[in-house]
PDB file of C-alpha atoms in Angstrom:
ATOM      1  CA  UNK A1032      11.668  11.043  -2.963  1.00 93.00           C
ATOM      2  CA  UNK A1033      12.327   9.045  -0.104  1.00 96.00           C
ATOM      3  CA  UNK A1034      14.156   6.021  -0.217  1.00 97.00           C
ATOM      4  CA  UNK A1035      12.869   2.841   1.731  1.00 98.00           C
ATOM      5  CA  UNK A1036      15.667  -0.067   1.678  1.00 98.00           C
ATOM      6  CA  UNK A1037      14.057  -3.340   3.254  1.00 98.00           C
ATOM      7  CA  UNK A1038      16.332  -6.239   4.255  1.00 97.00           C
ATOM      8  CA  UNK A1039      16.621  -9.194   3.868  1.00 98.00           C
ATOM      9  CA  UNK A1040      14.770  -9.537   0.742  1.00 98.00           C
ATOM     10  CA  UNK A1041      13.672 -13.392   1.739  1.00 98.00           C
ATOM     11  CA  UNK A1042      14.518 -15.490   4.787  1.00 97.00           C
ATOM     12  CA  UNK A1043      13.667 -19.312   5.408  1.00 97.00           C
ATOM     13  CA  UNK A1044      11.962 -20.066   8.793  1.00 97.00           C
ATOM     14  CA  UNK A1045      10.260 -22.672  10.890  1.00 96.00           C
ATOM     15  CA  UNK A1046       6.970 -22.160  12.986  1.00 96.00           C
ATOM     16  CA  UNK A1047       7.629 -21.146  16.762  1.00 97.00           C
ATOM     17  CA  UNK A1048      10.761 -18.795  15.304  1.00 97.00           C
ATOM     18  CA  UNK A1049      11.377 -15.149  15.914  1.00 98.00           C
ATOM     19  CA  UNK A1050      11.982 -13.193  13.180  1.00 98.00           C
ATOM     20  CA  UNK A1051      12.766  -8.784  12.233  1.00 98.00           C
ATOM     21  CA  UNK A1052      12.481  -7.550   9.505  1.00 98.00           C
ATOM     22  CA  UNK A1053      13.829  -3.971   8.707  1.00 98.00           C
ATOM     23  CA  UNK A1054      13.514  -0.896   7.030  1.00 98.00           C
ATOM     24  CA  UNK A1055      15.659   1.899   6.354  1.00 98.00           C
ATOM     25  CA  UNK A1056      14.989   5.358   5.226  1.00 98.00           C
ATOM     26  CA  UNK A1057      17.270   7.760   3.197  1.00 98.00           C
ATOM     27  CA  UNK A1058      15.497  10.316   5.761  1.00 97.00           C
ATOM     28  CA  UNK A1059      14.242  11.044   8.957  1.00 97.00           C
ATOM     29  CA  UNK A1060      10.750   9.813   9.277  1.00 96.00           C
ATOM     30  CA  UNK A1061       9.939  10.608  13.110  1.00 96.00           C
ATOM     31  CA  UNK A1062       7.253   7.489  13.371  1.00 96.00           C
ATOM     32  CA  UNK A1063       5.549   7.462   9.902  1.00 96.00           C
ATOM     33  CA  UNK A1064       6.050   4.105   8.863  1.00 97.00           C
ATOM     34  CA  UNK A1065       3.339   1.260   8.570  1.00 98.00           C
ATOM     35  CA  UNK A1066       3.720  -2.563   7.637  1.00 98.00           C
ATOM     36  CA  UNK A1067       1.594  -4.373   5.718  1.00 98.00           C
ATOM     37  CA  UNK A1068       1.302  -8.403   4.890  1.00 98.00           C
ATOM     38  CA  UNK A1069       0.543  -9.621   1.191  1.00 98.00           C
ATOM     39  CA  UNK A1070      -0.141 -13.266   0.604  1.00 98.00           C
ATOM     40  CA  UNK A1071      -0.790 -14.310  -3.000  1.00 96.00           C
ATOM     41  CA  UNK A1072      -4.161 -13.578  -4.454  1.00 95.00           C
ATOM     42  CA  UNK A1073      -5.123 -11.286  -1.446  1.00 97.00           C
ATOM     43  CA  UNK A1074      -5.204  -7.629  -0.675  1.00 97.00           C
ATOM     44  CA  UNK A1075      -2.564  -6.531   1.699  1.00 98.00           C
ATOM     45  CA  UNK A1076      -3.160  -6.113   4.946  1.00 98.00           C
ATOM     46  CA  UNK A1077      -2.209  -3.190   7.510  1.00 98.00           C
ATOM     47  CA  UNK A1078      -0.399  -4.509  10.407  1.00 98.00           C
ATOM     48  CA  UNK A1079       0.913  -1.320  11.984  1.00 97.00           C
ATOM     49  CA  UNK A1080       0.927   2.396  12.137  1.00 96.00           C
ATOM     50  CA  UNK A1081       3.222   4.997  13.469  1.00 96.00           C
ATOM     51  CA  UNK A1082       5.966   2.644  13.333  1.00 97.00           C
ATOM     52  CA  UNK A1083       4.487   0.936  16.346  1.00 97.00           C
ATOM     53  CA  UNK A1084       0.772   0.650  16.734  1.00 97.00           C
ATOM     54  CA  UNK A1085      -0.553  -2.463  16.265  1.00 97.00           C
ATOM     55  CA  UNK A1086      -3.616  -2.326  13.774  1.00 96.00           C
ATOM     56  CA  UNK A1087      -6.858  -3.575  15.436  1.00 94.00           C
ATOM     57  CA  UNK A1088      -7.117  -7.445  14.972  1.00 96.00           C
ATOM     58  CA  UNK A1089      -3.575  -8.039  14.625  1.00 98.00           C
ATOM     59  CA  UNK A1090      -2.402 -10.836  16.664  1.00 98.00           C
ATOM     60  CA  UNK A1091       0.288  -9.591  19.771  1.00 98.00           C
ATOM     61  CA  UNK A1092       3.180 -11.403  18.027  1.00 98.00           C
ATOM     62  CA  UNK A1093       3.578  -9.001  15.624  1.00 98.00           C
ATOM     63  CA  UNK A1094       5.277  -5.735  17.044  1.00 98.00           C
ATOM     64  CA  UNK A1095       6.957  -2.948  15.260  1.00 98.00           C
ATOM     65  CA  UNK A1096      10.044  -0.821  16.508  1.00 98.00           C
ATOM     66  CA  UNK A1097      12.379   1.841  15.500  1.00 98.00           C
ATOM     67  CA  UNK A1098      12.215   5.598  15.112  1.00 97.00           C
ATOM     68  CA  UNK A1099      13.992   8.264  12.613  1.00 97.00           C
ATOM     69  CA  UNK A1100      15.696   6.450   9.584  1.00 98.00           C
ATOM     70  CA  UNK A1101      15.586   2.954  11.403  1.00 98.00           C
ATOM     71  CA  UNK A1102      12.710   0.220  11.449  1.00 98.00           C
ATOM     72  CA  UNK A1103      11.583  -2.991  12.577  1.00 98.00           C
ATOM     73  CA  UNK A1104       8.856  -5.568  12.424  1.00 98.00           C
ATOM     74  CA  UNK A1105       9.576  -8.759  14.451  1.00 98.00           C
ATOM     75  CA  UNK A1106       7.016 -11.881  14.681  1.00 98.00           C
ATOM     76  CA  UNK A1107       7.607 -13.361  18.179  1.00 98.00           C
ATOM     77  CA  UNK A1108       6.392 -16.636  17.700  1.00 97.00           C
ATOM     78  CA  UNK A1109       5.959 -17.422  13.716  1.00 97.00           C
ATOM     79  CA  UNK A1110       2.436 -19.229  12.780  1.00 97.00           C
ATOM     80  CA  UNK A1111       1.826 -21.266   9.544  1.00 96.00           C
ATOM     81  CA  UNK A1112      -0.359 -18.288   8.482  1.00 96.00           C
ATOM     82  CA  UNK A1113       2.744 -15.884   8.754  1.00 97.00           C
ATOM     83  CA  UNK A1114       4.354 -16.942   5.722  1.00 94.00           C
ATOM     84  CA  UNK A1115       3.654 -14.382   3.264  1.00 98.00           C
ATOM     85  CA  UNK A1116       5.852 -11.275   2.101  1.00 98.00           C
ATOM     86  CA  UNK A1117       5.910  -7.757   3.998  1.00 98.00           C
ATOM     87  CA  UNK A1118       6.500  -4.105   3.537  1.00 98.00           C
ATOM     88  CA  UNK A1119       7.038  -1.240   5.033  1.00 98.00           C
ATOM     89  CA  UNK A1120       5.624   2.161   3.841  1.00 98.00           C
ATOM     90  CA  UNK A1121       6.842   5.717   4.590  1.00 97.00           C
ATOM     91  CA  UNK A1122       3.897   7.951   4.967  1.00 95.00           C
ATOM     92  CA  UNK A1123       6.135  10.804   6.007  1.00 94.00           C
ATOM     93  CA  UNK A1124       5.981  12.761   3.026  1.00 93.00           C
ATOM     94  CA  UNK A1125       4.737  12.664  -0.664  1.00 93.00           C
ATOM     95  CA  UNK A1126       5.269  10.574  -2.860  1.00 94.00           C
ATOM     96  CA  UNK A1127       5.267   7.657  -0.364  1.00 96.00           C
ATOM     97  CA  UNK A1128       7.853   4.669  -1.298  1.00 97.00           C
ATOM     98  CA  UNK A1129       7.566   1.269   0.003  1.00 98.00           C
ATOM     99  CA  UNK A1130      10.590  -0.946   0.999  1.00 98.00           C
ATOM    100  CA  UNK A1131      11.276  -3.904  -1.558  1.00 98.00           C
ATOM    101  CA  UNK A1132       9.268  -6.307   0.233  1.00 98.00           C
ATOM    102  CA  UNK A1133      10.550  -9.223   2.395  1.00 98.00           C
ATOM    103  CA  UNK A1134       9.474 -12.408   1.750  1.00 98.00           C
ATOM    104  CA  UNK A1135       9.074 -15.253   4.691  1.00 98.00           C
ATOM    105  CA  UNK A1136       9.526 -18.680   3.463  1.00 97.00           C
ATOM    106  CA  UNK A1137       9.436 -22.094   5.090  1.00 92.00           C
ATOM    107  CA  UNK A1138      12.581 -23.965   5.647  1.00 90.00           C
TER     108      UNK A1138
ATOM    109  CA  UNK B 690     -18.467  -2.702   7.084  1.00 95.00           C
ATOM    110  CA  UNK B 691     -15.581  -1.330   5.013  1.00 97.00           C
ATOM    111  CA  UNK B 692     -15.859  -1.884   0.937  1.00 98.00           C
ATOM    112  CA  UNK B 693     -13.222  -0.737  -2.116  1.00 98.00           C
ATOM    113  CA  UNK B 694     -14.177  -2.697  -5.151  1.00 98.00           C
ATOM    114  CA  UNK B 695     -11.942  -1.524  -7.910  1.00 98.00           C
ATOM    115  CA  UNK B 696     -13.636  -2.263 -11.376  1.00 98.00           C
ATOM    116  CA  UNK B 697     -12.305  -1.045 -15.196  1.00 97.00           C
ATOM    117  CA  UNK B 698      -9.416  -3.300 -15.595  1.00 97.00           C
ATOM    118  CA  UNK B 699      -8.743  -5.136 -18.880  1.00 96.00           C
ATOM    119  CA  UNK B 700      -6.267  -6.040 -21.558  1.00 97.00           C
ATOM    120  CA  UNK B 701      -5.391  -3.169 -23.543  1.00 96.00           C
ATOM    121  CA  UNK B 702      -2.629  -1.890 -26.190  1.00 97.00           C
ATOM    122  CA  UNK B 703      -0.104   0.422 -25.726  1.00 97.00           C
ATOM    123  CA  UNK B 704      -0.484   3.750 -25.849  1.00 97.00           C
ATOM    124  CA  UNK B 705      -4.182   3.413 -25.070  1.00 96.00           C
ATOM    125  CA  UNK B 706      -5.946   4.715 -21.964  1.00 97.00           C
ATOM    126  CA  UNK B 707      -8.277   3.443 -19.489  1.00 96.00           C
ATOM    127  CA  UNK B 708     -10.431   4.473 -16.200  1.00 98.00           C
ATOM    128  CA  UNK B 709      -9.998   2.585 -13.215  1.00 98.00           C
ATOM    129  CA  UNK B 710     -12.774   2.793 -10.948  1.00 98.00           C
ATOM    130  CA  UNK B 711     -13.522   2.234  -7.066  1.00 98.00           C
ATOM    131  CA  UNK B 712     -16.665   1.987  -5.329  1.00 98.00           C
ATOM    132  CA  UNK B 713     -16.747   3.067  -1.398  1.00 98.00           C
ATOM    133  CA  UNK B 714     -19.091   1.688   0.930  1.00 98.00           C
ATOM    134  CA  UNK B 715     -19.111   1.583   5.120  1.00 98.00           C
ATOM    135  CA  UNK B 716     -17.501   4.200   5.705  1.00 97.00           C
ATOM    136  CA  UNK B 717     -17.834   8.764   5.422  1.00 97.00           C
ATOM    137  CA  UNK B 718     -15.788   8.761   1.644  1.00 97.00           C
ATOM    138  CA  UNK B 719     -15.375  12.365   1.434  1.00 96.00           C
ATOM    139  CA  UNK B 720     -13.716  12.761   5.307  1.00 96.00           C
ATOM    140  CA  UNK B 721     -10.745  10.202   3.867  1.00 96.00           C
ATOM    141  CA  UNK B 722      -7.463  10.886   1.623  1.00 96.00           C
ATOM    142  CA  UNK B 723      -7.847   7.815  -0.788  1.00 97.00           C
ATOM    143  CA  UNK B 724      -4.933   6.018  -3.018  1.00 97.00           C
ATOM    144  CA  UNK B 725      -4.178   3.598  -5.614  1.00 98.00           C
ATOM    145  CA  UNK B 726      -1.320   1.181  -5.022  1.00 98.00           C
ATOM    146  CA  UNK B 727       0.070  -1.291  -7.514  1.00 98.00           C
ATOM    147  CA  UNK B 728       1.484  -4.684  -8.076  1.00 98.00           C
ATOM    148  CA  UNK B 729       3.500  -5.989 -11.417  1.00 98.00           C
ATOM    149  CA  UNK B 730       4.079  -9.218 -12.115  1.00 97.00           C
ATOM    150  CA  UNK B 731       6.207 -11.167  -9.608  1.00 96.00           C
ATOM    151  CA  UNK B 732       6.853  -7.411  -8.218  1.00 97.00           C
ATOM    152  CA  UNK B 733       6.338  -5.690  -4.915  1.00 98.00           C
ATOM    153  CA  UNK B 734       4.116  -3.337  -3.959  1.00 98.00           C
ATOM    154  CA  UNK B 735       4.591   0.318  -5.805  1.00 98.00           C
ATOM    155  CA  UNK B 736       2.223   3.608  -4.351  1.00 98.00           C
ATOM    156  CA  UNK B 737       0.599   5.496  -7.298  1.00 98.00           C
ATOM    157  CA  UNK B 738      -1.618   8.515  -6.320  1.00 97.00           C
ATOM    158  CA  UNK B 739      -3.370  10.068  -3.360  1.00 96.00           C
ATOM    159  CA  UNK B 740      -6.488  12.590  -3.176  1.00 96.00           C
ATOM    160  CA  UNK B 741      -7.770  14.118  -0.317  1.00 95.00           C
ATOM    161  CA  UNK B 742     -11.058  13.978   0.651  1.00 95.00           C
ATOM    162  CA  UNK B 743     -12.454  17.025  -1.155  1.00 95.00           C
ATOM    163  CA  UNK B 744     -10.376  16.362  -4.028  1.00 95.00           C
ATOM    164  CA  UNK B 745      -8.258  19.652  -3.972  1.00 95.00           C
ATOM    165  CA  UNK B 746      -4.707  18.150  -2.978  1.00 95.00           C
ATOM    166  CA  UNK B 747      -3.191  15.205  -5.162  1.00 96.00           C
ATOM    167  CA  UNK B 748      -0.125  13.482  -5.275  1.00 96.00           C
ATOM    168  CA  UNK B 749       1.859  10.881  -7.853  1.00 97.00           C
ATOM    169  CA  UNK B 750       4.479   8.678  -8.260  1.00 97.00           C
ATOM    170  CA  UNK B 751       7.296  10.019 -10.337  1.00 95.00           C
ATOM    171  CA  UNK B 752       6.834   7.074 -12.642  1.00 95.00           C
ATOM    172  CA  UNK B 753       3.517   8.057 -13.617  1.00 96.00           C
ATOM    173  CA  UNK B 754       3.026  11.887 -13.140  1.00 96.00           C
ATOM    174  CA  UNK B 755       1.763  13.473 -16.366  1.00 96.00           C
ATOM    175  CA  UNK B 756       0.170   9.655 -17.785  1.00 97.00           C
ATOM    176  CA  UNK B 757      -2.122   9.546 -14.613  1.00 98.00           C
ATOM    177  CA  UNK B 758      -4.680  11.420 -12.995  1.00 98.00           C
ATOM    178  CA  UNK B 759      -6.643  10.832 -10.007  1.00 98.00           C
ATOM    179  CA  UNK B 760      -9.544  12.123  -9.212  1.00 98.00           C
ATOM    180  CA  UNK B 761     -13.034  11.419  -6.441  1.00 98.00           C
ATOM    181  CA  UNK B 762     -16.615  11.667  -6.711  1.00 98.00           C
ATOM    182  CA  UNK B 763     -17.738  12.070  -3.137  1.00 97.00           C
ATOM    183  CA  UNK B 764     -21.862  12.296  -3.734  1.00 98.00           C
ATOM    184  CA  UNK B 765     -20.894   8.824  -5.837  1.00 98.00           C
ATOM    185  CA  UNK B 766     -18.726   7.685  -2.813  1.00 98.00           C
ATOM    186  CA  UNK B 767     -16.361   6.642  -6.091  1.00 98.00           C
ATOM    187  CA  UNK B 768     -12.311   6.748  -6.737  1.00 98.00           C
ATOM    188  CA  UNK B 769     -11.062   7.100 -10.064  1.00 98.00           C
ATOM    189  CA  UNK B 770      -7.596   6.540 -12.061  1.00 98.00           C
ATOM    190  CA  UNK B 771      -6.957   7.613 -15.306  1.00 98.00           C
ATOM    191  CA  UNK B 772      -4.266   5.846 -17.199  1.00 98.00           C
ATOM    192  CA  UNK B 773      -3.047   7.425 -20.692  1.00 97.00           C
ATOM    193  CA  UNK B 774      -0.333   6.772 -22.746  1.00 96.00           C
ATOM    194  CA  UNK B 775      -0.384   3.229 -21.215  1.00 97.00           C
ATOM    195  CA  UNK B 776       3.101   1.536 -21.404  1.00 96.00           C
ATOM    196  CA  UNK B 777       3.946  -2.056 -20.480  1.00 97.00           C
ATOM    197  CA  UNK B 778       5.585  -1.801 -17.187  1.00 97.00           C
ATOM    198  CA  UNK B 779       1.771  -0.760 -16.879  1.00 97.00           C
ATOM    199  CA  UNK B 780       0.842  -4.176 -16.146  1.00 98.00           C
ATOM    200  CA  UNK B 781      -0.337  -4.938 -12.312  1.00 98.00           C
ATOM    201  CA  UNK B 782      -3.302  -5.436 -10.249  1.00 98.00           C
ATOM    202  CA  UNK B 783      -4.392  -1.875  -8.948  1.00 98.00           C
ATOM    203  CA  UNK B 784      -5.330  -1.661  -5.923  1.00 98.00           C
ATOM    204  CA  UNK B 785      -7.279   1.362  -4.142  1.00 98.00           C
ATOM    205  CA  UNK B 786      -6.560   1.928  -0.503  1.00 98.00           C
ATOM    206  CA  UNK B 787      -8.207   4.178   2.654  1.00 97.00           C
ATOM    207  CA  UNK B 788      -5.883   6.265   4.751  1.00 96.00           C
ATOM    208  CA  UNK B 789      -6.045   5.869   7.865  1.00 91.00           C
ATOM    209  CA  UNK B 790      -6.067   9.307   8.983  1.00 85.00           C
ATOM    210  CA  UNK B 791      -8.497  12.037   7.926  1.00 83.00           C
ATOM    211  CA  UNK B 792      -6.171  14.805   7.703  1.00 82.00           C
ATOM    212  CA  UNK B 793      -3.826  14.847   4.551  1.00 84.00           C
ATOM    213  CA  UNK B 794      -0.611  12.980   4.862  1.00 78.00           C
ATOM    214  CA  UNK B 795      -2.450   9.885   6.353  1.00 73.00           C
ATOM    215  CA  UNK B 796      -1.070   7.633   8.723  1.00 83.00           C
ATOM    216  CA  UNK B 797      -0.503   4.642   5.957  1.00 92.00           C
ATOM    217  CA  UNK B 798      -3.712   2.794   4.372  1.00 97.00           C
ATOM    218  CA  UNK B 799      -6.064   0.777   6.454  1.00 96.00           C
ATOM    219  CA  UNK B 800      -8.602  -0.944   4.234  1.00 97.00           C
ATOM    220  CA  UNK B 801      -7.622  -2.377   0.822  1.00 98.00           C
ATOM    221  CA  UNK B 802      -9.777  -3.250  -2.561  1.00 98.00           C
ATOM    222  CA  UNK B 803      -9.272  -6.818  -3.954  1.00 97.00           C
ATOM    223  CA  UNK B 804      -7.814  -4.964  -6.956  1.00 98.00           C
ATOM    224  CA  UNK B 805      -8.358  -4.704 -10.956  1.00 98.00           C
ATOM    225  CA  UNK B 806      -5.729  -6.424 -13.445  1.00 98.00           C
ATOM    226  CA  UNK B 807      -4.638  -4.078 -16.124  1.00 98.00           C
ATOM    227  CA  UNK B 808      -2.773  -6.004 -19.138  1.00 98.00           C
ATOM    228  CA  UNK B 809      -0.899  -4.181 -21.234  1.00 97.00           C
TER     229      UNK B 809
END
């Protein structure tokens, strides 16, 4: 199977900051790599597709990067209703792995 | 609109088995590869299992090929997951979860059930 590492596992921010996130496969994915948001008590939530696509509704501060075995998700501008934890998901090949998850914290 | 509610959930013993269940609304069910996606305890998020949308292709998690099975009703528009031989690390909210794509292999999951607690 392949292996997603995310990093960094948590990071402490204030609103207005810019922030990546990334994920790294053990493989080549070409673009097959999606993000989601989870907040506690909700469903996730897709934020993008083919390692760049931005998932309809999804505010333009979010924007996702990379290509192969290397990925990132970067919030421009952080908003109080950014502070949740995110994966990644590679939708490559079966069975799909998430990354660890990345949780964004308030400092 | 787009609907997964996932129903079946409950506090069980070990070794027993259960049948998750998830109702489809909004959207053609049987065009769509569907999955279930779960969450322990102060854990991240872990895929399960994915059909495709006539059923005949499935896929599983290492950690839970042989104890589960998924399977679909599409004239029910429903999603099912058995769970046997249920285990603690069994514990999580299940989730079930669209593809995006219509053609097997997906493009990640676009619409997302509120989930079902299973207790074990």
């Amino acid at each position: 199977a392949i292996q997603m590492t995310q990093s960094p596992s948590s990071l402490s921010a204030s609103v207005g900051d810019r922030i990546t996130i990334t994920c790294r496969a053990s493989q080549g994915l070409g673009d097959d790599l999606s993000w989601y948001q989870k907040k506690p008590g909700a469903a996730p939530k897709a934020l993008i597709r083919d390692a760049s696509t931005l998932q309809n509704g999804v505010p333009s501060r979010f924007s996702g990067g990379g290509s192969g075995t290397d990925f990132t998700l970067t919030i421009s501008s952080l908003q109080a209703e950014d502070f949740a934890t995110y994966y990644c998901l590679q939708d490559r090949s079966h069975p799909w792995t998430f990354g660890q998850g990345t949780k964004v914290e308030f400092k | 609109d787009v609907q997964l509610l996932e129903s079946g959930g409950g506090l069980l013993q070990p070794g027993g088995s259960l049948q998750l269940s998830c109702a489809a609304s909004g959207f053609t069910f049987s065009a769509y590869a569907m999955n279930w996606v779960r969450q322990a305890p102060g854990k991240g998020l872990e895929w399960v299992s994915s059909i495709s949308g006539r059923g005949e292709i499935t896929s599983y998690a290492d950690s839970v090929k042989g104890r589960f099975a998924i399977s679909r009703d599409n004239s029910r528009n429903t999603l099912y997951l058995q769970i046997n031989s249920l285990r603690a690390e069994d514990t999580a909210i299940y989730y079930c979860a669209k593809d995006m794509s219509s053609t097997w292999g997906g493009k990640g999951l676009d619409y997302w059930g509120q989930g079902t607690l299973v207790s074990v």
